[in-house]
Structure formats: C-alpha cells, structure tokens
PDB file of C-alpha atoms in Angstrom:
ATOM      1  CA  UNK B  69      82.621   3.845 200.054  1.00 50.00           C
ATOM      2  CA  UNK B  70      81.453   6.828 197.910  1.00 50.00           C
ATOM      3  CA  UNK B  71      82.308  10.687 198.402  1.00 54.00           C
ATOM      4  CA  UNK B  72      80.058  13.142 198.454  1.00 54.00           C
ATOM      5  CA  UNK B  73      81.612  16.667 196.255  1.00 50.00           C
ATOM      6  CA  UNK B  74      80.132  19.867 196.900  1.00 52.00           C
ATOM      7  CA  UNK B  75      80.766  22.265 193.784  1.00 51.00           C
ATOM      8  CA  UNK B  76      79.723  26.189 194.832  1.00 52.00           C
ATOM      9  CA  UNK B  77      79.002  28.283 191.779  1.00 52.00           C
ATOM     10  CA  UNK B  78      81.196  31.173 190.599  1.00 55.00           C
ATOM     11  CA  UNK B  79      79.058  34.040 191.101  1.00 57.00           C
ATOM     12  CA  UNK B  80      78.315  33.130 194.952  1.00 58.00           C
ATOM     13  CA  UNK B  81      79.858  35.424 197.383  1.00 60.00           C
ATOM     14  CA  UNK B  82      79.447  35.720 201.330  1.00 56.00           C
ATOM     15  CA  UNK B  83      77.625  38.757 202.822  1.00 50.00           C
ATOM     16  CA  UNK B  84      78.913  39.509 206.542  1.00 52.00           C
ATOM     17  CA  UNK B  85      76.288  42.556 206.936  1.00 53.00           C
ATOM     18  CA  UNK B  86      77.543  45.607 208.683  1.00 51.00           C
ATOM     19  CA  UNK B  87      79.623  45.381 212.068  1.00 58.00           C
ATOM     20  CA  UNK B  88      79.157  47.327 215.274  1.00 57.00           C
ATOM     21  CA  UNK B  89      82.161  49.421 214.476  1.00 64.00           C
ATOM     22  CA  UNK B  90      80.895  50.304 210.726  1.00 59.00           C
ATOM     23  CA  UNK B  91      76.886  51.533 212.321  1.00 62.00           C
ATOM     24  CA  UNK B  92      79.327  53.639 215.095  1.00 64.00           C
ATOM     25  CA  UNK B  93      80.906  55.459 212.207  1.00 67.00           C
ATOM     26  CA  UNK B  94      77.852  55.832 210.640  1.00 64.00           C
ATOM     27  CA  UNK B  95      75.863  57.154 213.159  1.00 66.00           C
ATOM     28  CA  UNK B  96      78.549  59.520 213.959  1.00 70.00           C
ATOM     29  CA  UNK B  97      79.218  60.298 210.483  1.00 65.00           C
ATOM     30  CA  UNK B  98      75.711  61.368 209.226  1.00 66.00           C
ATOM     31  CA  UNK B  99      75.366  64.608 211.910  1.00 70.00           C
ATOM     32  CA  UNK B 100      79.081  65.764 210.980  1.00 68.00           C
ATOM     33  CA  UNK B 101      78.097  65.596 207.271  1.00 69.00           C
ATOM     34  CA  UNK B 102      74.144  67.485 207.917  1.00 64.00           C
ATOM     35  CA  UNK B 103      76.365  70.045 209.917  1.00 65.00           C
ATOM     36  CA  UNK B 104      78.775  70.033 207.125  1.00 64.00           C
ATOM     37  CA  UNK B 105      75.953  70.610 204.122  1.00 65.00           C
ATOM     38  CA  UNK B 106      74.593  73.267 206.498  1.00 62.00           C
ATOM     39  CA  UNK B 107      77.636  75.166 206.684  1.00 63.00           C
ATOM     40  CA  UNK B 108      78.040  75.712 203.268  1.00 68.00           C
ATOM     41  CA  UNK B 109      74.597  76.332 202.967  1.00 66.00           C
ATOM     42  CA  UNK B 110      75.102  79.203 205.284  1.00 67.00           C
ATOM     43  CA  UNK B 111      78.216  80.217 203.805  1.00 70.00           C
ATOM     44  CA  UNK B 112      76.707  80.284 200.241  1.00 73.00           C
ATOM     45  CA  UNK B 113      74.439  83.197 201.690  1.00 72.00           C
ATOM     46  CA  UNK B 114      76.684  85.953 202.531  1.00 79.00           C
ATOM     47  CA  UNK B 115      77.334  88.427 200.262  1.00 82.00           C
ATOM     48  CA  UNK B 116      79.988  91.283 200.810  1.00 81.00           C
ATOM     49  CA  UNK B 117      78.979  95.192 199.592  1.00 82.00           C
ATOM     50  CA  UNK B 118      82.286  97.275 199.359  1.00 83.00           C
ATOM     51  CA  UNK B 119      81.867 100.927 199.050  1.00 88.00           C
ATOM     52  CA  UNK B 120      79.971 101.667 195.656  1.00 86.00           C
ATOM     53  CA  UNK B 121      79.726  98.179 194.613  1.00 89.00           C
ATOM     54  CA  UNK B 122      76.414  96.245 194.286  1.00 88.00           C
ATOM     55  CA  UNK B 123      74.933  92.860 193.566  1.00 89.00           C
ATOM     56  CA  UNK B 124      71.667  92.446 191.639  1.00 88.00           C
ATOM     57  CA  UNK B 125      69.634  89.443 193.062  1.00 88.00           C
ATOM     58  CA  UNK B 126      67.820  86.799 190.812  1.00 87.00           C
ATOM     59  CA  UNK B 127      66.013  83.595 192.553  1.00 86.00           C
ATOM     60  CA  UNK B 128      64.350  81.603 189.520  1.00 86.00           C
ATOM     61  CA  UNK B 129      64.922  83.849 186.769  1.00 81.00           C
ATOM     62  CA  UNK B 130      62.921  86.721 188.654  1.00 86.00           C
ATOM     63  CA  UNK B 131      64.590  90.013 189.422  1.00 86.00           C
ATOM     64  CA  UNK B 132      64.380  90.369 193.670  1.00 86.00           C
ATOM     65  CA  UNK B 133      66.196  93.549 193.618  1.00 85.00           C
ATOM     66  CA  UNK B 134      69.798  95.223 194.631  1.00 85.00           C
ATOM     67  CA  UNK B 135      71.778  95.090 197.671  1.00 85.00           C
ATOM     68  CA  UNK B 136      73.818  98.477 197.781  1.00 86.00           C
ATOM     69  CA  UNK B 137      74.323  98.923 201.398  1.00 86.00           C
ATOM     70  CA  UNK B 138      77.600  98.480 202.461  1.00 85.00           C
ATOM     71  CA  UNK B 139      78.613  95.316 204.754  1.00 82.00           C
ATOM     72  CA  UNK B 140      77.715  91.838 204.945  1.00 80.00           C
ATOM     73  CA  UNK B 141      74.174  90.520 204.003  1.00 79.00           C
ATOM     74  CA  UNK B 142      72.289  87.137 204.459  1.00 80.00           C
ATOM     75  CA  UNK B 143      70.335  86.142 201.667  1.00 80.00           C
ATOM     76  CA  UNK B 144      68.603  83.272 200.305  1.00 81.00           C
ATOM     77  CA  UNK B 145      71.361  80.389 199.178  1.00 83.00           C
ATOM     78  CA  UNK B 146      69.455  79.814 196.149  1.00 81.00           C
ATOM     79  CA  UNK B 147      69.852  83.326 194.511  1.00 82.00           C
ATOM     80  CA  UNK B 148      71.877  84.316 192.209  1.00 81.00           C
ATOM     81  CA  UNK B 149      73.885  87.407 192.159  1.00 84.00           C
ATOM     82  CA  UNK B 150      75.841  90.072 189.785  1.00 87.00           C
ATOM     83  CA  UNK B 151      78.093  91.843 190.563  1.00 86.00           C
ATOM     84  CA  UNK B 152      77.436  95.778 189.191  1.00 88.00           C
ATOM     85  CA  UNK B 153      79.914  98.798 189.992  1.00 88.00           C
ATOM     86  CA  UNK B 154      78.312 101.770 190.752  1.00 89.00           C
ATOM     87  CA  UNK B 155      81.844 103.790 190.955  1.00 91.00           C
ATOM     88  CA  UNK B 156      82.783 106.637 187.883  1.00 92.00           C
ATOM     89  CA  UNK B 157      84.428 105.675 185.666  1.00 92.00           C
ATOM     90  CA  UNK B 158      85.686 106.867 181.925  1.00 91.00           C
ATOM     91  CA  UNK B 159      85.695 106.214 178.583  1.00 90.00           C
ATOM     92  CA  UNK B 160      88.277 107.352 176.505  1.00 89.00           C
ATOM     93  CA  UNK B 161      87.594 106.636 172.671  1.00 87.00           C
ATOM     94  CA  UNK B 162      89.695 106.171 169.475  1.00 86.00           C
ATOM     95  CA  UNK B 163      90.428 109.197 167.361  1.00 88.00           C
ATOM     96  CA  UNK B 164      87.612 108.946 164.708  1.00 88.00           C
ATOM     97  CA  UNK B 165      88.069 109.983 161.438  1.00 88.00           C
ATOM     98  CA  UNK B 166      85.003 111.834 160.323  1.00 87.00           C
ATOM     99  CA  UNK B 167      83.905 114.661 157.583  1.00 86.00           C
ATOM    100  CA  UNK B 168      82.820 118.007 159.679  1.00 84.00           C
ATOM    101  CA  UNK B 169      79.933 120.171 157.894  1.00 85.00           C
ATOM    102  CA  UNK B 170      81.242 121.718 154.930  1.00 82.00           C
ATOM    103  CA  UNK B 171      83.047 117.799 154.324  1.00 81.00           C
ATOM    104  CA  UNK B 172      86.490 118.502 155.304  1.00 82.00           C
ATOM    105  CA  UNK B 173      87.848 115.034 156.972  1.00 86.00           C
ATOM    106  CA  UNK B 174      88.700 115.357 160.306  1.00 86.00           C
ATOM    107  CA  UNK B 175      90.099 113.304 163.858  1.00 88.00           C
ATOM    108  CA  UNK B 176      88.638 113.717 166.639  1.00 89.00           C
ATOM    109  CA  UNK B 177      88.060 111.481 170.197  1.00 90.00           C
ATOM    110  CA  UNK B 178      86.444 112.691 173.462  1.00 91.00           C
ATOM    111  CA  UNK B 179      85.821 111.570 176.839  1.00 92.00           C
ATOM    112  CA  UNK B 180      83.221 110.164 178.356  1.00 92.00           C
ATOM    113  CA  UNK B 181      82.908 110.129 182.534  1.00 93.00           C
ATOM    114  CA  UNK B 182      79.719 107.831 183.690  1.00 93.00           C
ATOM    115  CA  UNK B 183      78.634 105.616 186.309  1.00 93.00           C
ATOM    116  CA  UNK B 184      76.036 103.260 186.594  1.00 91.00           C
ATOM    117  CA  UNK B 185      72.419 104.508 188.123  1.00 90.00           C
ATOM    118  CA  UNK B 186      70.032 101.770 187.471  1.00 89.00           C
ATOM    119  CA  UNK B 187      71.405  98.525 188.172  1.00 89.00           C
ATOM    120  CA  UNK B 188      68.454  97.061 187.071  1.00 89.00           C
ATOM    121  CA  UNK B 189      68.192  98.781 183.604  1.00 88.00           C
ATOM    122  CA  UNK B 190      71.946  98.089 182.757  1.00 89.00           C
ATOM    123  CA  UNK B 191      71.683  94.447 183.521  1.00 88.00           C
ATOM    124  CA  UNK B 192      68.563  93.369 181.930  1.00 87.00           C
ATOM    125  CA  UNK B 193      67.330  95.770 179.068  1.00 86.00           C
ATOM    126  CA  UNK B 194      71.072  96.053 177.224  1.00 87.00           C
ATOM    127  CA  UNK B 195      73.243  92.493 176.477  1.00 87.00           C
ATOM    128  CA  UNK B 196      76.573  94.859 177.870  1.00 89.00           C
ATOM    129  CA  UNK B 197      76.096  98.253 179.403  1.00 89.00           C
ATOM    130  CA  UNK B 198      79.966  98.411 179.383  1.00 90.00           C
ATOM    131  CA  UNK B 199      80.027  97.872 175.244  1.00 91.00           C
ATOM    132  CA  UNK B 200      76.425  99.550 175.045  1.00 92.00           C
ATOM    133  CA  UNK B 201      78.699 103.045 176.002  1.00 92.00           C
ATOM    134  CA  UNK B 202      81.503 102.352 174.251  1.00 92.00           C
ATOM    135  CA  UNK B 203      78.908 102.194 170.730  1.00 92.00           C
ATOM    136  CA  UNK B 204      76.881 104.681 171.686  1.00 92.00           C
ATOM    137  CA  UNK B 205      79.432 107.953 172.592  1.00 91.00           C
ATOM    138  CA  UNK B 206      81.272 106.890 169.295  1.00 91.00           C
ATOM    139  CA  UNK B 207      77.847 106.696 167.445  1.00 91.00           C
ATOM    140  CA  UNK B 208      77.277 110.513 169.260  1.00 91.00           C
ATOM    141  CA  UNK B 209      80.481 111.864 168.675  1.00 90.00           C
ATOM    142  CA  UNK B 210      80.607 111.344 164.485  1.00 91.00           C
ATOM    143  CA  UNK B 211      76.691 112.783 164.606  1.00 90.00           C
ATOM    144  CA  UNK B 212      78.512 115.486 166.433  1.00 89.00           C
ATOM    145  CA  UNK B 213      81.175 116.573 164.258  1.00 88.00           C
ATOM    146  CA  UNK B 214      79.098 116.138 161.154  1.00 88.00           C
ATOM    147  CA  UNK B 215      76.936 118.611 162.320  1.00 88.00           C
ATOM    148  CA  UNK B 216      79.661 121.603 162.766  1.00 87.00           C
ATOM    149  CA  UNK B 217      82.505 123.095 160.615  1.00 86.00           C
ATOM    150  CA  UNK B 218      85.912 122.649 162.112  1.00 83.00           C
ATOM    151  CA  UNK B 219      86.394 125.882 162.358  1.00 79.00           C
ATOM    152  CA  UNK B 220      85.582 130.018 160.725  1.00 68.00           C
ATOM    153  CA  UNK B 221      82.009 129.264 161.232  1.00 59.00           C
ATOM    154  CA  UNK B 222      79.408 131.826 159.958  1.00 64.00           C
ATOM    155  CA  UNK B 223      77.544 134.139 161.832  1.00 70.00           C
ATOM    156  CA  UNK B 224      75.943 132.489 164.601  1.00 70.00           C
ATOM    157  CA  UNK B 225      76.867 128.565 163.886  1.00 78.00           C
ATOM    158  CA  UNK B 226      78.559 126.672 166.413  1.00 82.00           C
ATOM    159  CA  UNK B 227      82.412 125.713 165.226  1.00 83.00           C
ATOM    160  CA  UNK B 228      84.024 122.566 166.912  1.00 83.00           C
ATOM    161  CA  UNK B 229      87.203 124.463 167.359  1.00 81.00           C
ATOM    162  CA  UNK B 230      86.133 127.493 168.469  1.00 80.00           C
ATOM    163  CA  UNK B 231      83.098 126.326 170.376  1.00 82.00           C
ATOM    164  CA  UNK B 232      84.100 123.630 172.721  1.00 82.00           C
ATOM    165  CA  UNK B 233      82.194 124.413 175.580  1.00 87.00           C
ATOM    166  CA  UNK B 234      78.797 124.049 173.720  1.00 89.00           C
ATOM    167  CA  UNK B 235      79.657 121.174 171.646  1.00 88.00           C
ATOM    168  CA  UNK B 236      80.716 119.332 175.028  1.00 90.00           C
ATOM    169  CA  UNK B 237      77.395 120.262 176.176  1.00 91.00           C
ATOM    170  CA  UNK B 238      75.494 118.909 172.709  1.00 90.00           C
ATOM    171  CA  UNK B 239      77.227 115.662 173.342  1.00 91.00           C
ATOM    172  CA  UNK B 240      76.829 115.244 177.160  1.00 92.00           C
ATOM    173  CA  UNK B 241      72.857 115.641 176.171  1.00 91.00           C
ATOM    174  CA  UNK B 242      72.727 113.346 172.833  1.00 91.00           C
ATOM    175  CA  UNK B 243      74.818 110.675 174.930  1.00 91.00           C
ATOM    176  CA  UNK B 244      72.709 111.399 178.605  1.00 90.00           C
ATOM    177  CA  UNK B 245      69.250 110.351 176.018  1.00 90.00           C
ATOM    178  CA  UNK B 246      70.924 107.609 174.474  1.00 90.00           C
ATOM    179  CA  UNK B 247      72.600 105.709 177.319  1.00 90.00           C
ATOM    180  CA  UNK B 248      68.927 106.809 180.034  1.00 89.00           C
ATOM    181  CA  UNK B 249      68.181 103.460 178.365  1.00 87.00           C
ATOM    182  CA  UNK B 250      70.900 101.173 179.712  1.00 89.00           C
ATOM    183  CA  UNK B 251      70.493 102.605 183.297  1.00 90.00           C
ATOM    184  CA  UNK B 252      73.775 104.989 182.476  1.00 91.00           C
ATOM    185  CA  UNK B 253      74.365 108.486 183.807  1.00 91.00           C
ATOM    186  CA  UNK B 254      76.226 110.900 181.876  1.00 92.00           C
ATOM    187  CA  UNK B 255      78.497 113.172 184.235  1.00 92.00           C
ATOM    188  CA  UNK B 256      80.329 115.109 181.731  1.00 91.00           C
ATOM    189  CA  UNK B 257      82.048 114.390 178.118  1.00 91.00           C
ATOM    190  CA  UNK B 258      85.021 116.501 177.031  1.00 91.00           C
ATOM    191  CA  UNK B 259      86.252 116.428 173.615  1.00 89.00           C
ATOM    192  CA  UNK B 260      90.110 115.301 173.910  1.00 88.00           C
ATOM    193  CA  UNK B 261      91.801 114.791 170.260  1.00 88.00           C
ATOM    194  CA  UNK B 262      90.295 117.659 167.247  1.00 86.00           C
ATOM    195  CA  UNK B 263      92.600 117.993 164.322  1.00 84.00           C
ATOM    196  CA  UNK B 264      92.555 118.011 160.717  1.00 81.00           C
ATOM    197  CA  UNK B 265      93.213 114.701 159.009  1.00 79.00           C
ATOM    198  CA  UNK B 266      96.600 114.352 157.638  1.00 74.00           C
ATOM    199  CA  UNK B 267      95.575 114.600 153.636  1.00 71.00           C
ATOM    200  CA  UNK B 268      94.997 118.208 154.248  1.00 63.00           C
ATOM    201  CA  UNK B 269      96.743 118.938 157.528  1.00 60.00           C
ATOM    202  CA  UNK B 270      98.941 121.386 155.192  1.00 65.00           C
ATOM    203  CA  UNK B 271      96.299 122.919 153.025  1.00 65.00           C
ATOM    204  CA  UNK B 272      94.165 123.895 155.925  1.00 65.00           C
ATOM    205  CA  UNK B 273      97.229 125.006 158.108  1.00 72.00           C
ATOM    206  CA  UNK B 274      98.085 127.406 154.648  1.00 71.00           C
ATOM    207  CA  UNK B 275      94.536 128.745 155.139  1.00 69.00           C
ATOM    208  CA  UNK B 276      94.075 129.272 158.406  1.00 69.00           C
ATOM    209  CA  UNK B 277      97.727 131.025 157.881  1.00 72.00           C
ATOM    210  CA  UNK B 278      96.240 133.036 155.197  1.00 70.00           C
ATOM    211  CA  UNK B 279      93.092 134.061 157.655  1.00 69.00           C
ATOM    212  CA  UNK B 280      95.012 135.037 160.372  1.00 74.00           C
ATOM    213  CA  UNK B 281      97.013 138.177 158.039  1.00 72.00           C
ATOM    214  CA  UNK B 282      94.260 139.125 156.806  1.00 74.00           C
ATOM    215  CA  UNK B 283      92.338 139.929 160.251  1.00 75.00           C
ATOM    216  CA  UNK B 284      95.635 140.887 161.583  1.00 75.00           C
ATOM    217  CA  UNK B 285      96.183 143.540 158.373  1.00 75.00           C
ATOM    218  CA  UNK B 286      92.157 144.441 158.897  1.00 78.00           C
ATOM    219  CA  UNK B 287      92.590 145.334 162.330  1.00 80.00           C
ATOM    220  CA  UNK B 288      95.787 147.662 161.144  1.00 76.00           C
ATOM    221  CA  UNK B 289      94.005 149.341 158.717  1.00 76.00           C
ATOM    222  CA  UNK B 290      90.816 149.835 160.748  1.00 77.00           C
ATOM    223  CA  UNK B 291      93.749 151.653 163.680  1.00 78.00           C
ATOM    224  CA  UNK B 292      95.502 153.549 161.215  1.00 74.00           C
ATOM    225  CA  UNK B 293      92.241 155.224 159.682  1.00 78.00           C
ATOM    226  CA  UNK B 294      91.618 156.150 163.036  1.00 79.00           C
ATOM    227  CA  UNK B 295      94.560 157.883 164.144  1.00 78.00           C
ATOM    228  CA  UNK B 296      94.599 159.890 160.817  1.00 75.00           C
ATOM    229  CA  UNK B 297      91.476 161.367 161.487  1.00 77.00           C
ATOM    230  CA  UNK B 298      92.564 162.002 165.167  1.00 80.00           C
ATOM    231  CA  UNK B 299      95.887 163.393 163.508  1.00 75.00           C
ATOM    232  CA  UNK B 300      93.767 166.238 161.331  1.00 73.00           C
ATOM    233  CA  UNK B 301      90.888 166.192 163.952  1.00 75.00           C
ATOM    234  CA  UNK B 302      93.290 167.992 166.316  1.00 76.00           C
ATOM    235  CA  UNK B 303      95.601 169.612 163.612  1.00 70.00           C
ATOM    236  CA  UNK B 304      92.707 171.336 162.956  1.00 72.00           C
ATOM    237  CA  UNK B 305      91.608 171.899 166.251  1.00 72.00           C
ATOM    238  CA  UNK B 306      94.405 173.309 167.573  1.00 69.00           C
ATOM    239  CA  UNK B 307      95.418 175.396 164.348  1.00 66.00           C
ATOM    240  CA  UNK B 308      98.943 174.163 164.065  1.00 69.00           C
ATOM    241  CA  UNK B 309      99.352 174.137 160.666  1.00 66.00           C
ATOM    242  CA  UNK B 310      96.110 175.401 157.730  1.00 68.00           C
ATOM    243  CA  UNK B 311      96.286 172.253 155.302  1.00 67.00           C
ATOM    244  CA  UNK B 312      94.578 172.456 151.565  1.00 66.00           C
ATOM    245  CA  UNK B 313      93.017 168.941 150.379  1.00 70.00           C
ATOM    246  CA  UNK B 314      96.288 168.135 148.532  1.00 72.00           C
ATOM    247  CA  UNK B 315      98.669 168.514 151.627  1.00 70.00           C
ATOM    248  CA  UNK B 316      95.810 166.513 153.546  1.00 69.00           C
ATOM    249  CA  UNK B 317      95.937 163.603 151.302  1.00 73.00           C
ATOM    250  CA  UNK B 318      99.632 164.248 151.128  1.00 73.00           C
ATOM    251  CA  UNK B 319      99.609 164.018 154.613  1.00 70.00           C
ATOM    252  CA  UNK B 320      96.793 160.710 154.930  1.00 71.00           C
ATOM    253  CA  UNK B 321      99.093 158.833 152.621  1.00 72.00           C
ATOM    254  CA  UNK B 322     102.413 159.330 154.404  1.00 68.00           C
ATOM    255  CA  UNK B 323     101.122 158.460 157.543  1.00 70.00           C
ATOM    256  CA  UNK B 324      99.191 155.277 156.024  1.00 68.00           C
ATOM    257  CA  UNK B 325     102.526 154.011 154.736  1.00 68.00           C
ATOM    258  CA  UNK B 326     103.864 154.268 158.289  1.00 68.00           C
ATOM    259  CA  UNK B 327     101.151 153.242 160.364  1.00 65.00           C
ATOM    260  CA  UNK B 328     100.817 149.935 158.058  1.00 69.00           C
ATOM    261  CA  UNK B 329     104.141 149.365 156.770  1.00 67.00           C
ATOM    262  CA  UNK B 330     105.602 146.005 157.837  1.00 64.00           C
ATOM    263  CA  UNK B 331     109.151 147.325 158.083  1.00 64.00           C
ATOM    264  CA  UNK B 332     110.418 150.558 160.199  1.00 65.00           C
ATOM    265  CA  UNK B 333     109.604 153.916 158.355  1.00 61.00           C
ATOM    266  CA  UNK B 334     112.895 155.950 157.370  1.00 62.00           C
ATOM    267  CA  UNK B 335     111.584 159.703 157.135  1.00 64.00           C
ATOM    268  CA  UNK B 336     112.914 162.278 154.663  1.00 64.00           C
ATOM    269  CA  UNK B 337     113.469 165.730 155.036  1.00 57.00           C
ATOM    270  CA  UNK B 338     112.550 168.225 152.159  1.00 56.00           C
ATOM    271  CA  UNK B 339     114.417 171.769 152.543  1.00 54.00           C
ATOM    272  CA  UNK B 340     113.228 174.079 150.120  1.00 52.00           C
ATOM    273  CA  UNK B 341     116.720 176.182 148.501  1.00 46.00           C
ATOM    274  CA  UNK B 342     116.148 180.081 148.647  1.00 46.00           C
TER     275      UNK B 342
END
C-alpha cells in the first residue's frame, strides 16, 4: 500500500475575506471619519480679529486682502493668513555716535512712535517692516545730526540742542518719506539721548563754561551803561549837583566798578581839611 504526501509551499497563506462584524465597523466608521475631516475643515476656517489686530489673506500665492474687523470670520480653509498688528508701538534706538556739522563727535538716540497703515505694503514690498524701521530711523537720525551743530549755532541755523522742536519735526518728515514705503506711519519721533561724546565731554563743557560769562558779563555791561546815563540824565535834569567832564568820568568810572564788580563795593569817604 502506498501513501499519498501532500507538501504546501511556504509562501501560501489562507485568505478568510472580511466578516460581517469587520463591513459593520466599516460602514459605520467611514461617516464618523467624513464628519471628522469636515470638522477640521470647518475649524481650519475661522479666524479671530482682536481689537487692532489683522490677518492678511493669501490663497495660491495671490494677495485676497485684510480682515480688520473685529470678531470671528469664515474664510476659505485653503488660505493662508498673517498675522499684522495694527496697534502703536515704539522704537527706542541705541545712542549713536555721530560727528554734528562743524565735526564735533557726538551721542545721540531718539524715539520713534509708529503703527502699521498698509498691511499690504508692509508685508509684501519690505522682507521685515519691523527691521525695515529699526534701519531706517537710525539711517535718519545720523543724516540728522550731521546736518546741525550741537549747539551756538549762527544766525538763523537750526542747533540740535537748542532747537529740538524743529529737529523732531525734520526727522518725523525724513522718517514719514522713508518708511510711506513699507506701509509705516510716522506719529511722532522725539529725540531722547544728545550729549557730547566722552573724548571731549570736558573741553566742550570748559567752553560752553567760558560762553556762558561772557554773555552773562555782556549783559552787565550793556545794564550798567545804562543806568550811568540814567544816573547823569537826571543829575542833570534835576540840577543836583553841576558836574565838569572830569568829575563826570570820575563819576562813570566809580559807578562802573560797582555796577560790574564781582565782589560787594566798600565806598570811601573823602573830607577835604580846612
């Protein structure tokens, strides 16, 4: 009697199909997960606006426009957004070291207060409106003090010491044409920091010591010519006392001497002997 042997090869394997219980599960499986795609869907198109905040909208690559109402929004899924504050804000910058008209090195920092006003402008035609500012108000403010002496400016030129109001209002119109560019308004620029540079902090301190006596003794001199001439004027007037040139100019000197005198006049008395 022979035996038959049936050899089955390695790589066979039994296939059972799917059950009744597995096409339940799917069937109920397939709406929960379509619900479930659409939900995000749906979530992935509201957007939130706070109070002067905004989103810029791209679908594709192409600009749509910018949702600044405040709220929440519906848009299409497939956009993309950026985020843009339009709040104030400021811009403090470092104390620059810079030579002022007539060379003299100087510090000085200002700052800046702007906002945003285009979103469109500030996104797409500058790579950083935030650093764009930052450059562009430092750029402005050395052009600025270049331009002016620190201070004892001539006769009708603009000192940055003594003239702050208009050399606030020279940068807040160099930086409002720079930064129109970027979609950036300018509100107002103050200068903050203005000092000599410490080289010749002392030297200039000497000098502007020096300056001040000298209007200050100016000013004395230009009073106490004018109460000598009061002093004859009514002398003469009055006829208290008939005075030949040599006891005027006896008279101009003494009182000279103690209208300009730094230290308390002592007065002497002359009695002539009989």
């Amino acid at each position: 009697m022979v035996e038959t042997v049936t050899v089955r090869s390695s790589k066979e394997r039994d296939y059972e199909g799917v059950t009744l219980p597995g096409i339940l599960m799917l069937l109920i499986g397939l709406p929960l997960i379509f619900v479930f795609g659409l939900g995000l869907v749906v979530l992935r198109g509201l957007v939130l606006i706070e109070p002067n905040q905004s989103r810029v909208v791209l679908l594709f690559g192409h600009y749509k426009g910018t949702l600044r109402r405040t709220g929440f929004h519906w848009i299409n899924p497939l956009t993309g957004r950026k985020d843009v504050s339009l709040r104030v804000r400021n811009f403090d910058s470092a104390k620059l070291k810079v030579n002022d008209l007539r060379g003299n090195p100087i510090e000085i920092g200002a700052v800046v207060v702007w906002r945003v006003k285009d979103t469109a402008q500030a996104c797409f035609d500058v790579e950083n409106y935030e650093s764009y500012v930052a450059v562009q108000a430092e750029s402005a403010i050395r052009t600025t003090a270049a331009k002016h002496p620190y201070d004892t400016a001539a006769h009708g030129q603009v000192s940055l010491r003594g003239d702050s109001a208009e050399v606030n209002a020279e940068l807040l119109a160099q930086l409002g044409e720079r930064l129109a560019h970027a979609g950036v308004e300018v509100l107002e620029v103050r200068i903050s920091h203005l000092a000599y540079a410490p080289e010749i902090a002392g030297v200039m301190l000497r000098r502007q010591q020096a300056e001040a006596i000298l209007d200050a003794r100016q000013r004395i001199v230009e009073g106490a010519v004018g109460m000598v001439k009061m002093a004859l004027t009514q002398l003469s007037e009055d006829q208290i006392v008939e005075l030949d040139a040599q006891r005027k100019a006896s008279l101009v000197s003494n009182l000279l001497v103690v209208l300009c005198s730094e230290t308390e006049a002592h007065p002497v008395v002359h009695a002539d002997a009989q």
